[in-house]
Amino acid sequence: MRRGARPAGPGEITYSSYLKLDRILSAQEPESDRLGVDAHDEMLFIVVHQTYELWFRQILHELDRVQSDFAQTPVDDWRMRRMVHSLHRVHEILKLGIAQLDVLETMTPQDFLDFRGLLSTSSGFQSLQFRLLETRLGLGSTRRLLYEGKTVDADMSEAERAAFRAAEVGPTLRGQLEAWLMRTPFVTGERYAFRTAYREAVVAMLAREREWADDVAQTDAAEALERAARAFAAIFEPNPEAGWIMSPQAVEAALFITVYRDHPALHMPNALLGALMDIDEAMALWRHRHALMVERMIGMRSGTGGSSGHDYLSRTAREHRVFSDLFRLSTYLIPRDALPELPAEIERRMGFVYAAEEKR
Ligand code: HEM
Protein backbone atom coordinates (compact mmCIF):
# COMPACT_ATOMS: atom_id res chain seq x y z
CA MET A 1 0.00 0.00 0.00
CA ARG A 2 1.22 3.51 -0.76
CA ARG A 3 2.62 5.13 2.41
CA GLY A 4 0.00 7.46 3.87
CA ALA A 5 -2.86 5.95 1.79
CA ARG A 6 -6.01 5.32 3.81
CA PRO A 7 -7.11 1.66 3.97
CA ALA A 8 -10.75 1.09 2.92
CA GLY A 9 -13.28 1.20 5.74
CA PRO A 10 -15.70 -1.61 6.64
CA GLY A 11 -18.04 -2.45 3.77
CA GLU A 12 -16.24 -0.16 1.29
CA ILE A 13 -14.70 -3.14 -0.43
CA THR A 14 -16.81 -6.21 -1.01
CA TYR A 15 -15.85 -9.54 -2.52
CA SER A 16 -17.40 -8.67 -5.85
CA SER A 17 -16.26 -5.03 -6.01
CA TYR A 18 -12.68 -6.04 -5.17
CA LEU A 19 -12.63 -8.74 -7.86
CA LYS A 20 -14.56 -6.64 -10.39
CA LEU A 21 -16.90 -9.57 -10.83
CA ASP A 22 -19.46 -7.46 -12.65
CA ARG A 23 -16.91 -7.01 -15.45
CA ILE A 24 -15.47 -10.51 -15.41
CA LEU A 25 -18.78 -12.34 -15.26
CA SER A 26 -20.38 -10.27 -17.98
CA ALA A 27 -17.56 -11.03 -20.40
CA GLN A 28 -18.88 -14.39 -21.63
CA GLU A 29 -20.92 -13.67 -24.71
CA PRO A 30 -21.29 -16.75 -26.90
CA GLU A 31 -21.73 -15.98 -30.58
CA SER A 32 -24.30 -18.80 -30.64
CA ASP A 33 -26.50 -16.87 -28.15
CA ARG A 34 -26.26 -13.73 -30.25
CA LEU A 35 -27.25 -15.61 -33.39
CA GLY A 36 -29.80 -17.88 -31.75
CA VAL A 37 -27.84 -21.07 -32.55
CA ASP A 38 -28.05 -24.04 -30.18
CA ALA A 39 -24.45 -24.63 -28.97
CA HIS A 40 -24.35 -25.40 -25.26
CA ASP A 41 -20.54 -25.95 -25.15
CA GLU A 42 -19.53 -22.56 -26.48
CA MET A 43 -19.71 -21.24 -22.90
CA LEU A 44 -17.15 -23.82 -21.80
CA PHE A 45 -14.93 -22.89 -24.75
CA ILE A 46 -15.02 -19.22 -23.77
CA VAL A 47 -14.51 -19.80 -20.03
CA VAL A 48 -11.53 -22.11 -20.61
CA HIS A 49 -9.84 -19.62 -22.94
CA GLN A 50 -10.48 -16.72 -20.58
CA THR A 51 -9.06 -18.70 -17.68
CA TYR A 52 -5.88 -19.29 -19.70
CA GLU A 53 -5.58 -15.60 -20.40
CA LEU A 54 -5.85 -14.83 -16.67
CA TRP A 55 -3.10 -17.33 -15.91
CA PHE A 56 -0.95 -15.89 -18.70
CA ARG A 57 -1.43 -12.53 -17.01
CA GLN A 58 -0.17 -13.94 -13.73
CA ILE A 59 2.82 -15.59 -15.43
CA LEU A 60 3.79 -12.32 -17.11
CA HIS A 61 3.47 -10.61 -13.72
CA GLU A 62 5.88 -13.15 -12.23
CA LEU A 63 8.25 -12.66 -15.16
CA ASP A 64 8.26 -8.88 -14.54
CA ARG A 65 9.85 -9.41 -11.13
CA VAL A 66 12.06 -12.30 -12.18
CA GLN A 67 13.48 -10.34 -15.09
CA SER A 68 13.98 -7.21 -13.02
CA ASP A 69 15.86 -9.27 -10.40
CA PHE A 70 17.87 -10.98 -13.12
CA ALA A 71 18.88 -7.61 -14.55
CA GLN A 72 20.95 -6.89 -11.41
CA THR A 73 24.70 -7.38 -11.52
CA PRO A 74 25.52 -9.35 -9.49
CA VAL A 75 22.26 -11.17 -8.73
CA ASP A 76 22.42 -11.47 -4.94
CA ASP A 77 21.34 -14.61 -3.03
CA TRP A 78 18.18 -13.00 -1.77
CA ARG A 79 17.00 -12.11 -5.28
CA MET A 80 18.08 -15.49 -6.60
CA ARG A 81 15.90 -17.26 -4.04
CA ARG A 82 12.95 -15.03 -4.95
CA MET A 83 13.45 -15.73 -8.67
CA VAL A 84 13.51 -19.48 -8.14
CA HIS A 85 10.34 -19.17 -6.07
CA SER A 86 8.52 -17.24 -8.83
CA LEU A 87 9.70 -19.62 -11.55
CA HIS A 88 8.48 -22.51 -9.48
CA ARG A 89 5.09 -20.78 -9.34
CA VAL A 90 5.11 -20.30 -13.13
CA HIS A 91 5.77 -24.02 -13.50
CA GLU A 92 2.81 -24.88 -11.26
CA ILE A 93 0.55 -22.61 -13.33
CA LEU A 94 1.71 -24.23 -16.56
CA LYS A 95 0.96 -27.67 -15.12
CA LEU A 96 -2.53 -26.43 -14.33
CA GLY A 97 -2.80 -25.20 -17.92
CA ILE A 98 -2.02 -28.68 -19.21
CA ALA A 99 -4.58 -30.28 -16.88
CA GLN A 100 -7.19 -27.74 -17.94
CA LEU A 101 -7.30 -29.23 -21.43
CA ASP A 102 -8.97 -32.28 -19.84
CA VAL A 103 -11.96 -30.09 -19.02
CA LEU A 104 -12.13 -28.76 -22.57
CA GLU A 105 -11.94 -32.29 -23.93
CA THR A 106 -15.24 -33.13 -22.26
CA MET A 107 -16.59 -31.25 -25.29
CA THR A 108 -16.92 -33.72 -28.17
CA PRO A 109 -15.81 -32.87 -31.73
CA GLN A 110 -19.47 -32.95 -32.73
CA ASP A 111 -20.35 -30.43 -29.99
CA PHE A 112 -17.50 -28.22 -31.18
CA LEU A 113 -18.89 -28.27 -34.71
CA ASP A 114 -22.09 -26.70 -33.33
CA PHE A 115 -20.26 -23.38 -33.09
CA ARG A 116 -16.84 -23.72 -34.75
CA GLY A 117 -18.09 -22.00 -37.90
CA LEU A 118 -19.06 -18.96 -35.79
CA LEU A 119 -15.45 -18.34 -34.74
CA SER A 120 -14.59 -16.96 -38.18
CA THR A 121 -10.79 -16.58 -38.45
CA SER A 122 -10.19 -16.09 -34.72
CA SER A 123 -7.66 -18.47 -33.15
CA GLY A 124 -5.45 -18.96 -30.10
CA PHE A 125 -2.70 -18.16 -32.57
CA GLN A 126 -3.67 -14.51 -32.04
CA SER A 127 -3.19 -14.57 -28.25
CA LEU A 128 -0.90 -11.62 -27.53
CA GLN A 129 -0.17 -12.75 -23.98
CA PHE A 130 0.94 -16.18 -25.20
CA ARG A 131 3.30 -14.50 -27.69
CA LEU A 132 4.66 -12.24 -24.96
CA LEU A 133 5.20 -15.25 -22.73
CA GLU A 134 7.11 -17.25 -25.37
CA THR A 135 9.08 -14.21 -26.44
CA ARG A 136 10.03 -13.13 -22.95
CA LEU A 137 11.17 -16.64 -22.17
CA GLY A 138 13.46 -16.35 -25.19
CA LEU A 139 11.82 -17.72 -28.32
CA GLY A 140 13.18 -15.26 -30.89
CA SER A 141 11.79 -14.62 -34.37
CA THR A 142 14.78 -16.36 -35.99
CA ARG A 143 13.77 -19.68 -34.39
CA ARG A 144 10.02 -19.36 -34.80
CA LEU A 145 8.20 -21.48 -37.35
CA LEU A 146 6.12 -19.58 -39.86
CA TYR A 147 3.10 -20.90 -41.63
CA GLU A 148 2.22 -19.83 -45.11
CA GLY A 149 5.00 -17.26 -44.69
CA LYS A 150 2.90 -15.55 -42.00
CA THR A 151 4.68 -14.03 -38.98
CA VAL A 152 2.97 -14.25 -35.60
CA ASP A 153 2.34 -10.51 -35.50
CA ALA A 154 0.66 -10.49 -38.94
CA ASP A 155 -2.90 -10.19 -37.56
CA MET A 156 -2.06 -8.05 -34.53
CA SER A 157 -3.41 -4.54 -33.98
CA GLU A 158 -0.87 -1.71 -33.91
CA ALA A 159 -0.90 -1.62 -30.09
CA GLU A 160 -0.44 -5.39 -29.85
CA ARG A 161 2.38 -5.33 -32.37
CA ALA A 162 4.16 -2.59 -30.43
CA ALA A 163 3.95 -4.67 -27.23
CA PHE A 164 5.14 -7.78 -29.05
CA ARG A 165 8.08 -5.98 -30.69
CA ALA A 166 9.09 -4.47 -27.34
CA ALA A 167 9.24 -7.98 -25.87
CA GLU A 168 11.33 -9.12 -28.84
CA VAL A 169 13.85 -6.37 -28.22
CA GLY A 170 14.27 -7.90 -24.80
CA PRO A 171 15.85 -8.58 -22.49
CA THR A 172 14.60 -12.16 -22.63
CA LEU A 173 14.98 -14.64 -19.80
CA ARG A 174 17.20 -16.83 -21.96
CA GLY A 175 19.44 -13.87 -22.79
CA GLN A 176 19.63 -12.95 -19.12
CA LEU A 177 20.47 -16.53 -18.21
CA GLU A 178 23.28 -16.55 -20.73
CA ALA A 179 24.74 -13.26 -19.48
CA TRP A 180 24.54 -14.49 -15.88
CA LEU A 181 26.15 -17.84 -16.73
CA MET A 182 28.99 -16.09 -18.47
CA ARG A 183 29.71 -14.20 -15.23
CA THR A 184 29.80 -17.40 -13.14
CA PRO A 185 32.86 -17.26 -10.92
CA PHE A 186 35.18 -20.25 -10.37
CA VAL A 187 34.79 -21.72 -13.91
CA THR A 188 37.99 -20.23 -15.25
CA GLY A 189 40.68 -18.60 -13.17
CA GLU A 190 44.37 -17.87 -13.33
CA ARG A 191 45.36 -21.35 -12.19
CA TYR A 192 42.24 -23.33 -12.92
CA ALA A 193 40.16 -24.01 -16.03
CA PHE A 194 37.14 -26.24 -15.60
CA ARG A 195 37.13 -27.05 -19.33
CA THR A 196 40.68 -28.51 -19.17
CA ALA A 197 40.09 -30.38 -15.91
CA TYR A 198 36.82 -31.84 -17.17
CA ARG A 199 38.30 -32.84 -20.51
CA GLU A 200 41.13 -34.70 -18.73
CA ALA A 201 38.62 -36.47 -16.52
CA VAL A 202 36.51 -37.51 -19.51
CA VAL A 203 39.56 -38.78 -21.41
CA ALA A 204 40.71 -40.76 -18.34
CA MET A 205 37.22 -42.20 -17.81
CA LEU A 206 36.87 -43.24 -21.46
CA ALA A 207 40.39 -44.77 -21.42
CA ARG A 208 39.42 -46.89 -18.39
CA GLU A 209 36.23 -48.01 -20.08
CA ARG A 210 38.11 -48.76 -23.33
CA GLU A 211 40.59 -50.95 -21.45
CA TRP A 212 37.70 -52.84 -19.94
CA ALA A 213 36.03 -53.24 -23.35
CA ASP A 214 39.34 -54.49 -24.85
CA ASP A 215 39.73 -57.00 -22.00
CA VAL A 216 36.40 -58.58 -22.71
CA ALA A 217 36.85 -58.10 -26.49
CA GLN A 218 33.61 -56.18 -26.83
CA THR A 219 33.94 -54.47 -30.20
CA ASP A 220 30.45 -52.97 -29.98
CA ALA A 221 31.30 -51.36 -26.65
CA ALA A 222 34.61 -50.06 -28.02
CA GLU A 223 32.81 -48.46 -30.97
CA ALA A 224 30.26 -46.91 -28.62
CA LEU A 225 33.11 -45.41 -26.61
CA GLU A 226 34.67 -43.96 -29.76
CA ARG A 227 31.33 -42.38 -30.54
CA ALA A 228 31.06 -41.03 -26.97
CA ALA A 229 34.55 -39.53 -27.25
CA ARG A 230 33.56 -37.79 -30.51
CA ALA A 231 30.29 -36.57 -28.97
CA PHE A 232 32.17 -34.84 -26.14
CA ALA A 233 33.82 -32.64 -28.78
CA ALA A 234 30.54 -30.65 -28.83
CA ILE A 235 31.51 -29.12 -25.49
CA PHE A 236 35.30 -29.23 -25.68
CA GLU A 237 35.67 -27.93 -29.23
CA PRO A 238 32.46 -25.97 -29.70
CA ASN A 239 31.67 -24.70 -33.18
CA PRO A 240 28.53 -23.14 -34.68
CA GLU A 241 27.46 -26.53 -36.11
CA ALA A 242 27.33 -28.05 -32.61
CA GLY A 243 23.75 -26.75 -32.43
CA TRP A 244 23.79 -25.04 -29.02
CA ILE A 245 21.50 -22.07 -28.54
CA MET A 246 23.76 -20.50 -25.89
CA SER A 247 27.41 -19.49 -26.24
CA PRO A 248 30.14 -22.05 -25.41
CA GLN A 249 31.10 -20.15 -22.23
CA ALA A 250 27.53 -20.16 -20.99
CA VAL A 251 27.15 -23.88 -21.73
CA GLU A 252 30.40 -24.59 -19.89
CA ALA A 253 29.25 -22.62 -16.84
CA ALA A 254 25.91 -24.46 -16.83
CA LEU A 255 27.79 -27.76 -16.91
CA PHE A 256 30.00 -26.61 -14.04
CA ILE A 257 26.96 -25.69 -11.95
CA THR A 258 25.30 -29.00 -12.79
CA VAL A 259 28.21 -31.25 -11.91
CA TYR A 260 29.23 -29.41 -8.73
CA ARG A 261 25.67 -28.62 -7.60
CA ASP A 262 26.20 -30.27 -4.18
CA HIS A 263 28.44 -27.37 -3.16
CA PRO A 264 26.47 -24.83 -1.12
CA ALA A 265 27.33 -21.85 -3.35
CA LEU A 266 25.77 -23.67 -6.29
CA HIS A 267 22.53 -24.82 -4.65
CA MET A 268 20.48 -21.82 -5.78
CA PRO A 269 22.10 -21.50 -9.24
CA ASN A 270 21.34 -25.19 -9.79
CA ALA A 271 17.76 -24.71 -8.55
CA LEU A 272 17.44 -21.87 -11.07
CA LEU A 273 18.56 -24.10 -13.95
CA GLY A 274 16.14 -26.79 -12.74
CA ALA A 275 13.23 -24.33 -12.61
CA LEU A 276 13.93 -23.14 -16.16
CA MET A 277 14.02 -26.74 -17.37
CA ASP A 278 10.70 -27.41 -15.61
CA ILE A 279 9.17 -24.46 -17.46
CA ASP A 280 10.61 -25.52 -20.82
CA GLU A 281 9.33 -29.05 -20.31
CA ALA A 282 5.87 -27.85 -19.26
CA MET A 283 5.64 -25.55 -22.30
CA ALA A 284 6.60 -28.44 -24.59
CA LEU A 285 4.08 -30.70 -22.86
CA TRP A 286 1.35 -28.09 -23.25
CA ARG A 287 2.16 -27.75 -26.95
CA HIS A 288 2.03 -31.55 -27.45
CA ARG A 289 -1.15 -31.86 -25.44
CA HIS A 290 -2.82 -28.97 -27.29
CA ALA A 291 -1.75 -30.47 -30.66
CA LEU A 292 -3.26 -33.84 -29.68
CA MET A 293 -6.46 -32.18 -28.55
CA VAL A 294 -6.63 -30.30 -31.85
CA GLU A 295 -6.19 -33.57 -33.74
CA ARG A 296 -9.00 -35.05 -31.69
CA MET A 297 -11.31 -32.06 -32.28
CA ILE A 298 -10.70 -31.28 -35.94
CA GLY A 299 -8.59 -34.17 -37.26
CA MET A 300 -6.39 -33.02 -40.12
CA ARG A 301 -8.51 -29.98 -41.01
CA SER A 302 -6.71 -26.64 -41.13
CA GLY A 303 -7.14 -24.22 -38.22
CA THR A 304 -9.44 -21.22 -38.02
CA GLY A 305 -6.26 -19.13 -37.98
CA GLY A 306 -5.25 -20.65 -41.32
CA SER A 307 -2.44 -23.04 -40.32
CA SER A 308 -2.19 -26.73 -41.19
CA GLY A 309 -3.51 -27.29 -37.65
CA HIS A 310 -2.20 -30.41 -35.94
CA ASP A 311 0.89 -30.66 -38.15
CA TYR A 312 2.01 -27.06 -37.48
CA LEU A 313 1.34 -27.41 -33.74
CA SER A 314 3.30 -30.67 -33.42
CA ARG A 315 6.29 -29.04 -35.07
CA THR A 316 6.18 -26.12 -32.63
CA ALA A 317 6.19 -28.67 -29.78
CA ARG A 318 9.45 -30.11 -31.09
CA GLU A 319 11.13 -26.95 -32.27
CA HIS A 320 9.98 -24.09 -30.02
CA ARG A 321 12.15 -25.06 -27.09
CA VAL A 322 13.99 -22.29 -25.26
CA PHE A 323 16.16 -24.00 -22.66
CA SER A 324 16.93 -27.23 -24.52
CA ASP A 325 20.67 -26.64 -24.01
CA LEU A 326 20.18 -27.38 -20.32
CA PHE A 327 18.62 -30.75 -21.15
CA ARG A 328 21.39 -31.54 -23.59
CA LEU A 329 23.99 -31.14 -20.83
CA SER A 330 22.99 -34.57 -19.51
CA THR A 331 24.77 -36.08 -22.53
CA TYR A 332 28.04 -34.82 -21.09
CA LEU A 333 27.68 -35.78 -17.45
CA ILE A 334 30.10 -38.28 -16.01
CA PRO A 335 29.71 -40.33 -12.81
CA ARG A 336 30.57 -38.57 -9.53
CA ASP A 337 33.61 -40.77 -8.91
CA ALA A 338 35.11 -39.73 -12.27
CA LEU A 339 34.67 -35.98 -11.66
CA PRO A 340 37.84 -33.91 -11.42
CA GLU A 341 38.56 -32.67 -7.92
CA LEU A 342 38.19 -28.96 -7.43
CA PRO A 343 41.23 -26.98 -6.25
CA ALA A 344 41.09 -26.57 -2.43
CA GLU A 345 40.73 -22.79 -2.71
CA ILE A 346 37.65 -23.02 -4.93
CA GLU A 347 36.22 -25.80 -2.79
CA ARG A 348 36.59 -23.56 0.26
CA ARG A 349 34.98 -20.56 -1.41
CA MET A 350 32.01 -22.62 -2.55
CA GLY A 351 31.31 -23.97 0.95
CA PHE A 352 29.07 -22.45 3.59
CA VAL A 353 30.86 -19.44 5.05
CA TYR A 354 30.83 -20.70 8.65
CA ALA A 355 32.08 -24.14 7.56
CA ALA A 356 34.79 -22.53 5.46
CA GLU A 357 35.89 -20.38 8.36
CA GLU A 358 36.17 -23.37 10.67
CA LYS A 359 38.46 -25.07 8.15
CA ARG A 360 40.89 -22.15 8.08
C1 HEM B 1 -11.33 -26.94 -29.28
C2 HEM B 1 -10.26 -26.40 -28.80
C3 HEM B 1 -9.12 -25.86 -29.63
C4 HEM B 1 -8.85 -26.05 -30.94
C5 HEM B 1 -9.60 -26.89 -31.97
C6 HEM B 1 -7.67 -25.29 -31.23
C7 HEM B 1 -7.06 -25.22 -32.47
C8 HEM B 1 -5.91 -24.55 -32.75
C9 HEM B 1 -5.26 -24.52 -34.03
C10 HEM B 1 -5.71 -25.29 -35.25
C11 HEM B 1 -4.18 -23.74 -33.92
C12 HEM B 1 -3.16 -23.40 -35.01
C13 HEM B 1 -3.41 -22.01 -35.54
C14 HEM B 1 -4.64 -21.96 -36.41
O1 HEM B 1 -4.55 -22.30 -37.58
O2 HEM B 1 -5.71 -21.59 -35.90
C15 HEM B 1 -4.13 -23.25 -32.57
C16 HEM B 1 -3.16 -22.43 -32.06
C17 HEM B 1 -3.11 -22.01 -30.78
N1 HEM B 1 -4.05 -22.26 -29.79
FE1 HEM B 1 -5.60 -23.50 -29.92
N2 HEM B 1 -7.24 -24.67 -30.09
C18 HEM B 1 -8.12 -24.99 -29.08
C19 HEM B 1 -8.03 -24.56 -27.77
C20 HEM B 1 -7.08 -23.73 -27.26
C21 HEM B 1 -7.02 -23.27 -25.92
C22 HEM B 1 -7.95 -23.63 -24.77
C23 HEM B 1 -5.96 -22.43 -25.84
C24 HEM B 1 -5.56 -21.70 -24.60
C25 HEM B 1 -5.14 -20.46 -24.61
C26 HEM B 1 -5.35 -22.37 -27.14
C27 HEM B 1 -4.26 -21.61 -27.46
C28 HEM B 1 -3.62 -21.64 -28.67
C29 HEM B 1 -2.39 -20.95 -28.93
C30 HEM B 1 -1.59 -20.13 -27.93
C31 HEM B 1 -2.05 -21.19 -30.24
C32 HEM B 1 -0.81 -20.75 -30.97
C33 HEM B 1 0.24 -21.86 -30.86
C34 HEM B 1 1.53 -21.56 -31.60
O3 HEM B 1 1.53 -20.82 -32.60
O4 HEM B 1 2.56 -22.06 -31.16
N3 HEM B 1 -6.05 -23.17 -27.97
N4 HEM B 1 -5.21 -23.76 -31.87
PDB file of N, CA and C in Angstrom, residues 63 66-68 70-71 83 87 131-141 143-144 164-180 245-246 276 322-323:
ATOM      1  N   LEU A  63       7.057 -12.903 -14.339  1.00  0.00           N
ATOM      2  CA  LEU A  63       8.252 -12.656 -15.158  1.00  0.00           C
ATOM      3  C   LEU A  63       8.756 -11.221 -14.993  1.00  0.00           C
ATOM      4  N   VAL A  66      10.898 -11.441 -11.935  1.00  0.00           N
ATOM      5  CA  VAL A  66      12.057 -12.305 -12.184  1.00  0.00           C
ATOM      6  C   VAL A  66      13.066 -11.577 -13.078  1.00  0.00           C
ATOM      7  N   GLN A  67      12.554 -10.965 -14.140  1.00  0.00           N
ATOM      8  CA  GLN A  67      13.476 -10.335 -15.088  1.00  0.00           C
ATOM      9  C   GLN A  67      14.108  -9.075 -14.509  1.00  0.00           C
ATOM     10  N   SER A  68      13.367  -8.390 -13.641  1.00  0.00           N
ATOM     11  CA  SER A  68      13.977  -7.213 -13.024  1.00  0.00           C
ATOM     12  C   SER A  68      15.061  -7.653 -12.028  1.00  0.00           C
ATOM     13  N   PHE A  70      16.789 -10.396 -12.319  1.00  0.00           N
ATOM     14  CA  PHE A  70      17.869 -10.984 -13.118  1.00  0.00           C
ATOM     15  C   PHE A  70      18.724  -9.898 -13.800  1.00  0.00           C
ATOM     16  N   ALA A  71      18.148  -8.696 -13.887  1.00  0.00           N
ATOM     17  CA  ALA A  71      18.877  -7.612 -14.550  1.00  0.00           C
ATOM     18  C   ALA A  71      19.956  -7.020 -13.635  1.00  0.00           C
ATOM     19  N   MET A  83      13.664 -15.361  -7.260  1.00  0.00           N
ATOM     20  CA  MET A  83      13.454 -15.728  -8.670  1.00  0.00           C
ATOM     21  C   MET A  83      13.062 -17.198  -8.798  1.00  0.00           C
ATOM     22  N   LEU A  87       9.662 -18.694 -10.408  1.00  0.00           N
ATOM     23  CA  LEU A  87       9.704 -19.616 -11.553  1.00  0.00           C
ATOM     24  C   LEU A  87       9.025 -20.932 -11.195  1.00  0.00           C
ATOM     25  N   ARG A 131       2.105 -14.928 -26.936  1.00  0.00           N
ATOM     26  CA  ARG A 131       3.297 -14.505 -27.694  1.00  0.00           C
ATOM     27  C   ARG A 131       4.284 -13.785 -26.790  1.00  0.00           C
ATOM     28  N   LEU A 132       3.753 -12.960 -25.874  1.00  0.00           N
ATOM     29  CA  LEU A 132       4.656 -12.243 -24.964  1.00  0.00           C
ATOM     30  C   LEU A 132       5.371 -13.244 -24.066  1.00  0.00           C
ATOM     31  N   LEU A 133       4.626 -14.241 -23.614  1.00  0.00           N
ATOM     32  CA  LEU A 133       5.201 -15.251 -22.733  1.00  0.00           C
ATOM     33  C   LEU A 133       6.341 -15.995 -23.434  1.00  0.00           C
ATOM     34  N   GLU A 134       6.062 -16.526 -24.637  1.00  0.00           N
ATOM     35  CA  GLU A 134       7.107 -17.254 -25.370  1.00  0.00           C
ATOM     36  C   GLU A 134       8.307 -16.356 -25.635  1.00  0.00           C
ATOM     37  N   THR A 135       8.004 -15.119 -26.053  1.00  0.00           N
ATOM     38  CA  THR A 135       9.078 -14.208 -26.443  1.00  0.00           C
ATOM     39  C   THR A 135       9.923 -13.816 -25.241  1.00  0.00           C
ATOM     40  N   ARG A 136       9.253 -13.539 -24.132  1.00  0.00           N
ATOM     41  CA  ARG A 136      10.026 -13.132 -22.951  1.00  0.00           C
ATOM     42  C   ARG A 136      10.823 -14.286 -22.382  1.00  0.00           C
ATOM     43  N   LEU A 137      10.341 -15.498 -22.581  1.00  0.00           N
ATOM     44  CA  LEU A 137      11.167 -16.636 -22.167  1.00  0.00           C
ATOM     45  C   LEU A 137      12.411 -16.712 -23.049  1.00  0.00           C
ATOM     46  N   GLY A 138      12.259 -16.353 -24.336  1.00  0.00           N
ATOM     47  CA  GLY A 138      13.458 -16.347 -25.189  1.00  0.00           C
ATOM     48  C   GLY A 138      13.272 -16.974 -26.561  1.00  0.00           C
ATOM     49  N   LEU A 139      12.028 -17.193 -26.968  1.00  0.00           N
ATOM     50  CA  LEU A 139      11.819 -17.718 -28.318  1.00  0.00           C
ATOM     51  C   LEU A 139      11.880 -16.544 -29.298  1.00  0.00           C
ATOM     52  N   GLY A 140      12.998 -16.402 -29.991  1.00  0.00           N
ATOM     53  CA  GLY A 140      13.175 -15.257 -30.894  1.00  0.00           C
ATOM     54  C   GLY A 140      12.586 -15.532 -32.268  1.00  0.00           C
ATOM     55  N   SER A 141      12.422 -14.454 -33.054  1.00  0.00           N
ATOM     56  CA  SER A 141      11.790 -14.621 -34.369  1.00  0.00           C
ATOM     57  C   SER A 141      12.635 -15.493 -35.298  1.00  0.00           C
ATOM     58  N   ARG A 143      14.006 -18.248 -34.627  1.00  0.00           N
ATOM     59  CA  ARG A 143      13.767 -19.677 -34.390  1.00  0.00           C
ATOM     60  C   ARG A 143      12.289 -20.052 -34.516  1.00  0.00           C
ATOM     61  N   ARG A 144      11.452 -19.072 -34.706  1.00  0.00           N
ATOM     62  CA  ARG A 144      10.016 -19.357 -34.802  1.00  0.00           C
ATOM     63  C   ARG A 144       9.641 -19.971 -36.138  1.00  0.00           C
ATOM     64  N   PHE A 164       4.418  -6.573 -28.643  1.00  0.00           N
ATOM     65  CA  PHE A 164       5.144  -7.776 -29.049  1.00  0.00           C
ATOM     66  C   PHE A 164       6.586  -7.435 -29.447  1.00  0.00           C
ATOM     67  N   ARG A 165       6.741  -6.370 -30.235  1.00  0.00           N
ATOM     68  CA  ARG A 165       8.085  -5.975 -30.693  1.00  0.00           C
ATOM     69  C   ARG A 165       8.953  -5.571 -29.497  1.00  0.00           C
ATOM     70  N   ALA A 166       8.322  -4.893 -28.525  1.00  0.00           N
ATOM     71  CA  ALA A 166       9.091  -4.474 -27.340  1.00  0.00           C
ATOM     72  C   ALA A 166       9.617  -5.707 -26.610  1.00  0.00           C
ATOM     73  N   ALA A 167       8.789  -6.753 -26.540  1.00  0.00           N
ATOM     74  CA  ALA A 167       9.239  -7.985 -25.871  1.00  0.00           C
ATOM     75  C   ALA A 167      10.368  -8.631 -26.661  1.00  0.00           C
ATOM     76  N   GLU A 168      10.277  -8.523 -27.997  1.00  0.00           N
ATOM     77  CA  GLU A 168      11.326  -9.119 -28.838  1.00  0.00           C
ATOM     78  C   GLU A 168      12.672  -8.429 -28.631  1.00  0.00           C
ATOM     79  N   VAL A 169      12.604  -7.111 -28.429  1.00  0.00           N
ATOM     80  CA  VAL A 169      13.846  -6.367 -28.224  1.00  0.00           C
ATOM     81  C   VAL A 169      14.523  -6.830 -26.929  1.00  0.00           C
ATOM     82  N   GLY A 170      13.716  -7.274 -26.002  1.00  0.00           N
ATOM     83  CA  GLY A 170      14.266  -7.898 -24.800  1.00  0.00           C
ATOM     84  C   GLY A 170      14.409  -6.948 -23.641  1.00  0.00           C
ATOM     85  N   PRO A 171      15.115  -7.326 -22.580  1.00  0.00           N
ATOM     86  CA  PRO A 171      15.853  -8.578 -22.485  1.00  0.00           C
ATOM     87  C   PRO A 171      14.921  -9.790 -22.336  1.00  0.00           C
ATOM     88  N   THR A 172      15.370 -10.932 -22.824  1.00  0.00           N
ATOM     89  CA  THR A 172      14.605 -12.159 -22.631  1.00  0.00           C
ATOM     90  C   THR A 172      15.241 -12.949 -21.487  1.00  0.00           C
ATOM     91  N   LEU A 173      14.464 -13.854 -20.930  1.00  0.00           N
ATOM     92  CA  LEU A 173      14.979 -14.640 -19.805  1.00  0.00           C
ATOM     93  C   LEU A 173      16.185 -15.489 -20.247  1.00  0.00           C
ATOM     94  N   ARG A 174      16.090 -16.026 -21.469  1.00  0.00           N
ATOM     95  CA  ARG A 174      17.203 -16.834 -21.961  1.00  0.00           C
ATOM     96  C   ARG A 174      18.474 -15.986 -22.126  1.00  0.00           C
ATOM     97  N   GLY A 175      18.307 -14.774 -22.640  1.00  0.00           N
ATOM     98  CA  GLY A 175      19.445 -13.871 -22.793  1.00  0.00           C
ATOM     99  C   GLY A 175      20.031 -13.515 -21.433  1.00  0.00           C
ATOM    100  N   GLN A 176      19.160 -13.290 -20.467  1.00  0.00           N
ATOM    101  CA  GLN A 176      19.631 -12.948 -19.124  1.00  0.00           C
ATOM    102  C   GLN A 176      20.356 -14.136 -18.492  1.00  0.00           C
ATOM    103  N   LEU A 177      19.810 -15.326 -18.740  1.00  0.00           N
ATOM    104  CA  LEU A 177      20.467 -16.530 -18.210  1.00  0.00           C
ATOM    105  C   LEU A 177      21.881 -16.643 -18.785  1.00  0.00           C
ATOM    106  N   GLU A 178      21.977 -16.423 -20.072  1.00  0.00           N
ATOM    107  CA  GLU A 178      23.275 -16.554 -20.733  1.00  0.00           C
ATOM    108  C   GLU A 178      24.281 -15.541 -20.163  1.00  0.00           C
ATOM    109  N   ALA A 179      23.833 -14.293 -20.014  1.00  0.00           N
ATOM    110  CA  ALA A 179      24.738 -13.259 -19.477  1.00  0.00           C
ATOM    111  C   ALA A 179      25.186 -13.626 -18.062  1.00  0.00           C
ATOM    112  N   TRP A 180      24.240 -14.120 -17.268  1.00  0.00           N
ATOM    113  CA  TRP A 180      24.537 -14.490 -15.877  1.00  0.00           C
ATOM    114  C   TRP A 180      25.504 -15.684 -15.842  1.00  0.00           C
ATOM    115  N   ILE A 245      22.140 -23.384 -28.409  1.00  0.00           N
ATOM    116  CA  ILE A 245      21.502 -22.070 -28.535  1.00  0.00           C
ATOM    117  C   ILE A 245      22.381 -21.033 -27.826  1.00  0.00           C
ATOM    118  N   MET A 246      22.940 -21.437 -26.685  1.00  0.00           N
ATOM    119  CA  MET A 246      23.758 -20.499 -25.894  1.00  0.00           C
ATOM    120  C   MET A 246      25.223 -20.547 -26.352  1.00  0.00           C
ATOM    121  N   LEU A 276      14.070 -23.507 -14.741  1.00  0.00           N
ATOM    122  CA  LEU A 276      13.927 -23.145 -16.160  1.00  0.00           C
ATOM    123  C   LEU A 276      13.660 -24.386 -17.014  1.00  0.00           C
ATOM    124  N   VAL A 322      13.152 -23.451 -25.578  1.00  0.00           N
ATOM    125  CA  VAL A 322      13.993 -22.293 -25.264  1.00  0.00           C
ATOM    126  C   VAL A 322      15.235 -22.699 -24.458  1.00  0.00           C
ATOM    127  N   PHE A 323      15.031 -23.636 -23.534  1.00  0.00           N
ATOM    128  CA  PHE A 323      16.157 -23.996 -22.663  1.00  0.00           C
ATOM    129  C   PHE A 323      16.645 -25.420 -22.939  1.00  0.00           C
TER     130      PHE A 323
END
